[in-house]
GROMACS .gro file of C-alpha atoms in nm:
model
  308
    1UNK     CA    1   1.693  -6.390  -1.561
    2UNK     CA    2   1.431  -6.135  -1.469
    3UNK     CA    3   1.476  -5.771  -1.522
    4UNK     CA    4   1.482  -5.786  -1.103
    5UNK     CA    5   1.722  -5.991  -1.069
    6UNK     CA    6   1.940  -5.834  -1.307
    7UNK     CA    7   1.929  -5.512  -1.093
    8UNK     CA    8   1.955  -5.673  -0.798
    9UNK     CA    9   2.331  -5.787  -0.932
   10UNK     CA   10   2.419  -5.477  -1.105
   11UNK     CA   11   2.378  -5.297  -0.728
   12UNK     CA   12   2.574  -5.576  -0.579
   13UNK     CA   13   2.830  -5.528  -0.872
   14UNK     CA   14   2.821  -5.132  -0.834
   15UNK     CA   15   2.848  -5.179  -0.470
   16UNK     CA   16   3.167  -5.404  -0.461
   17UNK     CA   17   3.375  -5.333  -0.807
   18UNK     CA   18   3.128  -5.130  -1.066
   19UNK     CA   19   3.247  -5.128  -1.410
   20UNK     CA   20   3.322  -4.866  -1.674
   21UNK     CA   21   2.960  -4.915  -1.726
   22UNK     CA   22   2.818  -4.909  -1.400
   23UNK     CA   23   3.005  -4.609  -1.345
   24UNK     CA   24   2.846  -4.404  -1.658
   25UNK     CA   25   2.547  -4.507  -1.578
   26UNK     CA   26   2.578  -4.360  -1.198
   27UNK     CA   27   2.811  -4.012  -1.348
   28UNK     CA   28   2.505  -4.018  -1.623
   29UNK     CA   29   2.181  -3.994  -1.349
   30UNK     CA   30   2.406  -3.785  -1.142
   31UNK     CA   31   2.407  -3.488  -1.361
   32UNK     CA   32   2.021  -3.556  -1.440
   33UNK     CA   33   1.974  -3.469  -1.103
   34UNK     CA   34   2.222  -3.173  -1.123
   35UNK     CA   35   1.899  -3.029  -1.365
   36UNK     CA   36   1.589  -3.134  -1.166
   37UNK     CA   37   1.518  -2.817  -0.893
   38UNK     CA   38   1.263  -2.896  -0.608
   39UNK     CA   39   0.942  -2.699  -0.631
   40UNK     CA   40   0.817  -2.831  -0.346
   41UNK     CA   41   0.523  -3.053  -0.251
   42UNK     CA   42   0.727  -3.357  -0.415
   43UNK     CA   43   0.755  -3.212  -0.748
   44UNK     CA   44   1.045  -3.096  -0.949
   45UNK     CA   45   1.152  -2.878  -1.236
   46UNK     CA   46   1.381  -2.957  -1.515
   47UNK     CA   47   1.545  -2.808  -1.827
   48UNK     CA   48   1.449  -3.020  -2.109
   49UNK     CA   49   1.705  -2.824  -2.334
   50UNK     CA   50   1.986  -2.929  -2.151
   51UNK     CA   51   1.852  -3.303  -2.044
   52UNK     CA   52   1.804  -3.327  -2.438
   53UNK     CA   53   2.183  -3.233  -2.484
   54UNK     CA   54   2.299  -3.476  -2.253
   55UNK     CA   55   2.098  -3.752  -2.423
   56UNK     CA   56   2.206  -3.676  -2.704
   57UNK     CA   57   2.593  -3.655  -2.631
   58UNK     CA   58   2.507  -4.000  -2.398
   59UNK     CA   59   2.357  -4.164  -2.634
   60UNK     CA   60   2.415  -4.523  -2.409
   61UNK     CA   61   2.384  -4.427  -2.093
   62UNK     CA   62   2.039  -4.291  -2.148
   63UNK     CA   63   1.939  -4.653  -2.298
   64UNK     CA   64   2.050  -4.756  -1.956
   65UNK     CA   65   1.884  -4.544  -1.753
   66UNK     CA   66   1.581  -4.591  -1.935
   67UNK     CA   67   1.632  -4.965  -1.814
   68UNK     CA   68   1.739  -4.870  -1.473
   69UNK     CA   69   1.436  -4.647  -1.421
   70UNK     CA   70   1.162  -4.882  -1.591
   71UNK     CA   71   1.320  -5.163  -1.354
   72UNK     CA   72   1.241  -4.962  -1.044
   73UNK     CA   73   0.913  -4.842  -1.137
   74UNK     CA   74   0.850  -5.173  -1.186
   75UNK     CA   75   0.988  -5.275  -0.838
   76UNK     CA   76   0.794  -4.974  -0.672
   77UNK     CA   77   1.048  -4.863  -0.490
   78UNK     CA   78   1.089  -4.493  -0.329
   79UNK     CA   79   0.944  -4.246  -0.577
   80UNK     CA   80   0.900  -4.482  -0.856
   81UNK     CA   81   0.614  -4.295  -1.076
   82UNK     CA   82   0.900  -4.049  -1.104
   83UNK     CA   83   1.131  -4.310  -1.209
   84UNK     CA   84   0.879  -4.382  -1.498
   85UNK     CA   85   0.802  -4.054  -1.601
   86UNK     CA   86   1.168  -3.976  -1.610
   87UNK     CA   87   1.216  -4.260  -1.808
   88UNK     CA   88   0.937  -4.161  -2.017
   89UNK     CA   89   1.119  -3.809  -2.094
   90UNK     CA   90   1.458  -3.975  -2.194
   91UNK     CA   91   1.289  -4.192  -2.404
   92UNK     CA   92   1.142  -3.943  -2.604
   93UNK     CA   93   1.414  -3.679  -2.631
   94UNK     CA   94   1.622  -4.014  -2.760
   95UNK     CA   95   1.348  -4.069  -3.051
   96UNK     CA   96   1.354  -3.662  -3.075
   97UNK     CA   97   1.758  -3.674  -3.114
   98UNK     CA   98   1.840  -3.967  -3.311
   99UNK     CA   99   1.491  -4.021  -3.497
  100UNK     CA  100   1.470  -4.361  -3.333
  101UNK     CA  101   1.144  -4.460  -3.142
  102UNK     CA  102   1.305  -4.804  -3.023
  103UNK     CA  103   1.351  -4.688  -2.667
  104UNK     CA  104   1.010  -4.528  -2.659
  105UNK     CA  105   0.789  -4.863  -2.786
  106UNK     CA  106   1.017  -5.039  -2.490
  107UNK     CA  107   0.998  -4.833  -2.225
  108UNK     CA  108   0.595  -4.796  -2.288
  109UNK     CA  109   0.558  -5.154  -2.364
  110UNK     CA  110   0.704  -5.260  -2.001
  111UNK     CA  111   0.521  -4.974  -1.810
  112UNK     CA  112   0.215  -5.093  -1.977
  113UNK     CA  113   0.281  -5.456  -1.930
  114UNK     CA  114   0.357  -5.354  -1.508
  115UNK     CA  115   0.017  -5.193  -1.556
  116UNK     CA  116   0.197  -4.833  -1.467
  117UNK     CA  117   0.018  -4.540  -1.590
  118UNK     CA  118   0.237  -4.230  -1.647
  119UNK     CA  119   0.118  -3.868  -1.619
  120UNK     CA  120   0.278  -3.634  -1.891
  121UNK     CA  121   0.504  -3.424  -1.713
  122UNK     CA  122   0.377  -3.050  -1.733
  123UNK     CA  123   0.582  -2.807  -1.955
  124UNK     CA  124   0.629  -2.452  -1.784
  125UNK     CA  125   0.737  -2.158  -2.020
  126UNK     CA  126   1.051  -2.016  -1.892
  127UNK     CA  127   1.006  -1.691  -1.675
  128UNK     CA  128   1.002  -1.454  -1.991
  129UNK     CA  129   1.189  -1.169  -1.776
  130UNK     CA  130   1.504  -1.399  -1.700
  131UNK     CA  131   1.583  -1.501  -1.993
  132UNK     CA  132   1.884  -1.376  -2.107
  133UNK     CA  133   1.766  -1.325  -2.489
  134UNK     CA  134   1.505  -1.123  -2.377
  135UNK     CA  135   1.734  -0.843  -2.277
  136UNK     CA  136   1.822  -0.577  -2.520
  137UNK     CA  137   2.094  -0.685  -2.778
  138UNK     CA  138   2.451  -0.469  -2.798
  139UNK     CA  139   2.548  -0.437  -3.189
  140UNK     CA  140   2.873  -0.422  -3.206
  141UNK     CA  141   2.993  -0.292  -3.532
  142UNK     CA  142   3.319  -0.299  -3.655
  143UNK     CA  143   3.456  -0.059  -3.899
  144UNK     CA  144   3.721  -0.224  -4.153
  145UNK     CA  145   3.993   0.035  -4.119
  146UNK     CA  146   3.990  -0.093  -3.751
  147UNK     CA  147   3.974  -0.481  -3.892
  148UNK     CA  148   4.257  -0.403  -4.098
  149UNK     CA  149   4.479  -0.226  -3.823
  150UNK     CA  150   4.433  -0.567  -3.608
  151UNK     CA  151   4.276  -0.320  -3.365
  152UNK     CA  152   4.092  -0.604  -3.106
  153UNK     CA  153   4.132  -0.372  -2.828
  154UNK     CA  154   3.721  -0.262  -2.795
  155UNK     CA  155   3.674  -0.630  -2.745
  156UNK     CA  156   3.910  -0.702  -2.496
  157UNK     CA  157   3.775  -0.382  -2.322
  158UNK     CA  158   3.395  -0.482  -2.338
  159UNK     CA  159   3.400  -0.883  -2.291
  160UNK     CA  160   3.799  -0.986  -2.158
  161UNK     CA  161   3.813  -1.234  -1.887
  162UNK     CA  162   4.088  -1.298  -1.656
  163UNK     CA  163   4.066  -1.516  -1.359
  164UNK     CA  164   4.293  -1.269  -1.181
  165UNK     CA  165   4.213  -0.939  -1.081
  166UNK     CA  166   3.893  -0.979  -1.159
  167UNK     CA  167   3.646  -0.850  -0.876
  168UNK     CA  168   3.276  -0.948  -0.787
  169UNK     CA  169   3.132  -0.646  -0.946
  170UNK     CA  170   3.316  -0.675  -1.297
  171UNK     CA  171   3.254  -1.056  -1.288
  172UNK     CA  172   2.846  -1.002  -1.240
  173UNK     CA  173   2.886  -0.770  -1.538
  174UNK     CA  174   3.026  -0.963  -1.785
  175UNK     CA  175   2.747  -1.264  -1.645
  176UNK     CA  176   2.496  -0.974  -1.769
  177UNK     CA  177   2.641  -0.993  -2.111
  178UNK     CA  178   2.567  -1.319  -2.156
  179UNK     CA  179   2.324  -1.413  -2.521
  180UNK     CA  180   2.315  -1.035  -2.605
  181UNK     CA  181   2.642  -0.996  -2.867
  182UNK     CA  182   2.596  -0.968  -3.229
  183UNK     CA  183   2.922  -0.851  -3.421
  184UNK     CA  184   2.878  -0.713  -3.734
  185UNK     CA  185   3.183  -0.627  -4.006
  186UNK     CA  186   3.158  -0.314  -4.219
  187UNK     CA  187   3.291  -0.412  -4.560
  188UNK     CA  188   3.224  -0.220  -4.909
  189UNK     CA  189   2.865  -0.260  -5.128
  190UNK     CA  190   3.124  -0.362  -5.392
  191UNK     CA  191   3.232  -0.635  -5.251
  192UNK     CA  192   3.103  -0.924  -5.334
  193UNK     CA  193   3.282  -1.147  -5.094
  194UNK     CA  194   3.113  -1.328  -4.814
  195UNK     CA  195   3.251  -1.185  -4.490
  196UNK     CA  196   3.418  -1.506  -4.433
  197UNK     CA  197   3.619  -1.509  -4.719
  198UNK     CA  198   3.785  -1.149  -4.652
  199UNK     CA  199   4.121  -1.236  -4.532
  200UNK     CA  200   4.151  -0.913  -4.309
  201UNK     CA  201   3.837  -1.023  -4.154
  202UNK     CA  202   3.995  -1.347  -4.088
  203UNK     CA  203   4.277  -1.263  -3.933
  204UNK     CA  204   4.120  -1.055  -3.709
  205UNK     CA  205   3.886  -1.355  -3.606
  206UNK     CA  206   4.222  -1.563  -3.527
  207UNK     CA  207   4.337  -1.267  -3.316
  208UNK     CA  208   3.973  -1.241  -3.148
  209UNK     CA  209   3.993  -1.628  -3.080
  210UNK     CA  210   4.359  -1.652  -2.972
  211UNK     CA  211   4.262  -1.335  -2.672
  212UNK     CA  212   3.893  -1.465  -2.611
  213UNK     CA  213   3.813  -1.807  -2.756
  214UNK     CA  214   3.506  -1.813  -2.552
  215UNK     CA  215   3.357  -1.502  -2.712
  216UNK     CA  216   3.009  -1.709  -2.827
  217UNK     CA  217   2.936  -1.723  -2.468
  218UNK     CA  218   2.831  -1.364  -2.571
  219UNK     CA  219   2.674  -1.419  -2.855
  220UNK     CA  220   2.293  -1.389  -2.893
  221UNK     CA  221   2.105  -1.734  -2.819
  222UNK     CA  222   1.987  -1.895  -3.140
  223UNK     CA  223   2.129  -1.658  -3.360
  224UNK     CA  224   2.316  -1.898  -3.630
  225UNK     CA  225   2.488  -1.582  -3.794
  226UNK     CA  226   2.737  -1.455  -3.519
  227UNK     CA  227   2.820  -1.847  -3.465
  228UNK     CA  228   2.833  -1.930  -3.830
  229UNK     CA  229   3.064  -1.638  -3.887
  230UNK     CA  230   3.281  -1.754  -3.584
  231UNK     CA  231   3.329  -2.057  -3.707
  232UNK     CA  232   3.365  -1.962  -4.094
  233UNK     CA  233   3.598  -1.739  -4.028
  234UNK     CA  234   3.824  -1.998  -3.782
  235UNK     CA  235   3.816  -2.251  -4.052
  236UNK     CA  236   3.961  -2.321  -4.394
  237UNK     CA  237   3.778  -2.160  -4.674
  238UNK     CA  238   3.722  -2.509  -4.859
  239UNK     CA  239   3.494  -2.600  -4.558
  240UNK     CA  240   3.290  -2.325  -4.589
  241UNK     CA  241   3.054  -2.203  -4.834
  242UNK     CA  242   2.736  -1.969  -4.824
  243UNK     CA  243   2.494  -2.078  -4.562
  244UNK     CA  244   2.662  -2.397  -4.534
  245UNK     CA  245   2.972  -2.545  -4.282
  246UNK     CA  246   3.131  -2.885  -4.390
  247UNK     CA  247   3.081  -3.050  -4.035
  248UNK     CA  248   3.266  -3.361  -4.155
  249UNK     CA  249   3.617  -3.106  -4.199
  250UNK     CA  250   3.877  -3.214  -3.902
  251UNK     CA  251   3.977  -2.821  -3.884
  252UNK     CA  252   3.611  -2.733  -3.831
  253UNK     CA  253   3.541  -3.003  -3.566
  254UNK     CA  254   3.867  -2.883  -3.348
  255UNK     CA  255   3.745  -2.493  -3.395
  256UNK     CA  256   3.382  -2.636  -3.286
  257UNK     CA  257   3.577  -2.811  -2.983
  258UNK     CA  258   3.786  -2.529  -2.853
  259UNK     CA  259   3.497  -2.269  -2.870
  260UNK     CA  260   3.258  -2.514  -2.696
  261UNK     CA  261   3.557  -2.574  -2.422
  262UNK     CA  262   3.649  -2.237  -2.388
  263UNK     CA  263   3.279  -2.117  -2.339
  264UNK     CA  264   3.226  -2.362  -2.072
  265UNK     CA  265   3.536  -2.243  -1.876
  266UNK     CA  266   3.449  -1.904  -1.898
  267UNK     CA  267   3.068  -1.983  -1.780
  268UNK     CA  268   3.217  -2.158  -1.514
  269UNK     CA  269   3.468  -1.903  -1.383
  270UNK     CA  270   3.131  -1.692  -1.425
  271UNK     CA  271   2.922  -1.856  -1.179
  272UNK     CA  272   2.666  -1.967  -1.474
  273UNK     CA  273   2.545  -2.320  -1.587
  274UNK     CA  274   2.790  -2.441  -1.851
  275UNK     CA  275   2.514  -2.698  -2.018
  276UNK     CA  276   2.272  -2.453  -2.047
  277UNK     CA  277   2.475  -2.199  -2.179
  278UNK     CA  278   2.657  -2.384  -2.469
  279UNK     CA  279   2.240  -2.549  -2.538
  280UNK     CA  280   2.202  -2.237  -2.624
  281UNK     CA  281   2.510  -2.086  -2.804
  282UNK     CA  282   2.533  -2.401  -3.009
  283UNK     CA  283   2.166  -2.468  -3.098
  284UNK     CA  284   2.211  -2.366  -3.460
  285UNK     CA  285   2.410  -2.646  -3.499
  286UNK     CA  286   2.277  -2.997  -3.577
  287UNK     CA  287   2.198  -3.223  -3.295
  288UNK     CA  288   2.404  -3.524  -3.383
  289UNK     CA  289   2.703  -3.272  -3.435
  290UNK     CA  290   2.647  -3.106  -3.097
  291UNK     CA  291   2.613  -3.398  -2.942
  292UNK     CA  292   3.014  -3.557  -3.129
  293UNK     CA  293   3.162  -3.240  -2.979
  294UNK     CA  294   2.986  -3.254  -2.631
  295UNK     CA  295   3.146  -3.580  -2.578
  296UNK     CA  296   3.517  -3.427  -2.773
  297UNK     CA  297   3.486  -3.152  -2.525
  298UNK     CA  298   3.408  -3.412  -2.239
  299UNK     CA  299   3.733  -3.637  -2.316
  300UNK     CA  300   3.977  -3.339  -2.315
  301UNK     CA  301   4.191  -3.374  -1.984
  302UNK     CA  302   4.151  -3.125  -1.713
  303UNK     CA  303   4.455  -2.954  -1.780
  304UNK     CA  304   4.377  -2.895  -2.135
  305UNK     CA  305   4.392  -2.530  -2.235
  306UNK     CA  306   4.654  -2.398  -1.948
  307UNK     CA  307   4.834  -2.119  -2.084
  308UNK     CA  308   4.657  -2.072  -2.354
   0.00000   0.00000   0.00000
């Protein structure tokens, strides 16, 4: 059966019953459009950080829509040199993610074989002045008298969120905030310890994450210390070591999980882009790992979370 034919029957499928897989498929090129932003004259803009993050958590659904896409290039139907070039881009963000150039040789083989040329899409740097790491970092320092008092109260003063009460003003503020945290402990010369084995320090991390478990929406992009502590600190000491989180550890995984969920929630009641805010918070972190608790986070039911 040709590669026509085949999508001529998964429409007619989609249109009367789709399946589970139809479905992802459609919910997957759905939120690729959510990222593309008209420029006008028939171009677009995306964010290739976040289109790499959703390959990489939809691992499947971007082999399919790099079939989908080739198949109406091939068809030339509507815009289809976009369809190619998009197909182009989520091929190689799949051989970027999983070190895999399967879906690449493919995807170029049948465009070549159609006789489609595809232009390189251009890469724009990011407006330098919007960018929320550019903006000047707030060190927040905290003395270890305070650490051992339990004293989270500065915290809760400079970065607390609650849905109600909240006005326009105090909400844009805390938006503002966003990628420019880096929390430091003050703990002795003499001591030896890694701050992530000090059980004060510890404790005071579970009280940080059980009033604001999306504090890394604050922290500064691409900084792997703030979210290395975080997570050190959140999860058993035998997972942990210098420079070095056991990714494999259950306790570490659900930590991961609940800060990734909490720091979408809070960049949603925010107003900002959840994707591109946990790309950035949780770029230290490997790919492959991101990716396991993009799709943990995605599988949590929508009332997961209330009262917490």
């Amino acid at each position: 059966m040709s590669e026509e034919a085949i999508e001529r029957r998964s429409a007619d499928q989609s249109a009367e019953d789709p399946s589970a897989e139809a479905q992802a498929l459609i919910a997957f090129l759905e939120r690729i459009e959510d990222l593309a932003v008209s420029t006008g004259n028939g171009t677009q803009q995306m964010n290739i950080e976040a289109l790499q993050e959703l390959v990489a958590s939809k691992p499947e659904q971007a082999a399919s829509a790099c079939r989908h896409l080739v198949g109406r290039a091939r068809a030339r139907t509507g815009t289809w040199h976009a369809f190619a070039q998009l197909a182009v881009v989520i091929a190689a963000l799949y051989d970027l993610v999983f070190d895999d150039d399967t879906l690449t040789e493919w995807v170029e083989t049948d465009l070549d074989t159609a006789g489609i040329t595809v232009r390189q899409p251009e890469v724009i740097p990011p407006e330098r002045e919007s960018e929320p790491q550019d903006k000047e970092p707030i060190p927040f320092s905290v003395p270890f008298d305070r650490v051992e008092a339990g004293d989270v109260y500065p915290f809760l003063v400079a970065f607390s969120h609650r849905a109600q009460g909240m006005g326009p003003e105090r909400l844009a503020e805390l938006k503002e905030l966003r990628g420019r945290f880096a929390v430091t402990f003050e703990v002795s010369d003499s001591d030896a310890r890694e701050v992530w084995e000090v059980p004060e320090i510890r404790s005071y991390a579970e009280q940080l994450c059980d009033q604001m478990p999306y504090l890394p929406y604050y922290f500064k992009p691409q900084d792997s210390g703030s979210l290395f502590m975080w997570l050190a600190c959140l999860a058993p000491i035998s997972a942990c070591s210098e420079g070095w989180l056991d990714l494999d550890d259950d306790d570490v995984v659900t930590v991961a999980v609940w800060s990734m969920y909490a720091t979408r929630m809070l960049a949603e009641a925010l107003g900002d882009d959840p994707d591109e805010v946990c790309v950035a918070v949780f770029a230290p972190l490997p790919s492959p790992f991101t990716a396991r608790i993009t799709s943990l986070v995605e599988e949590l039911p929508e009332d997961f979370g209330h009262g917490r």
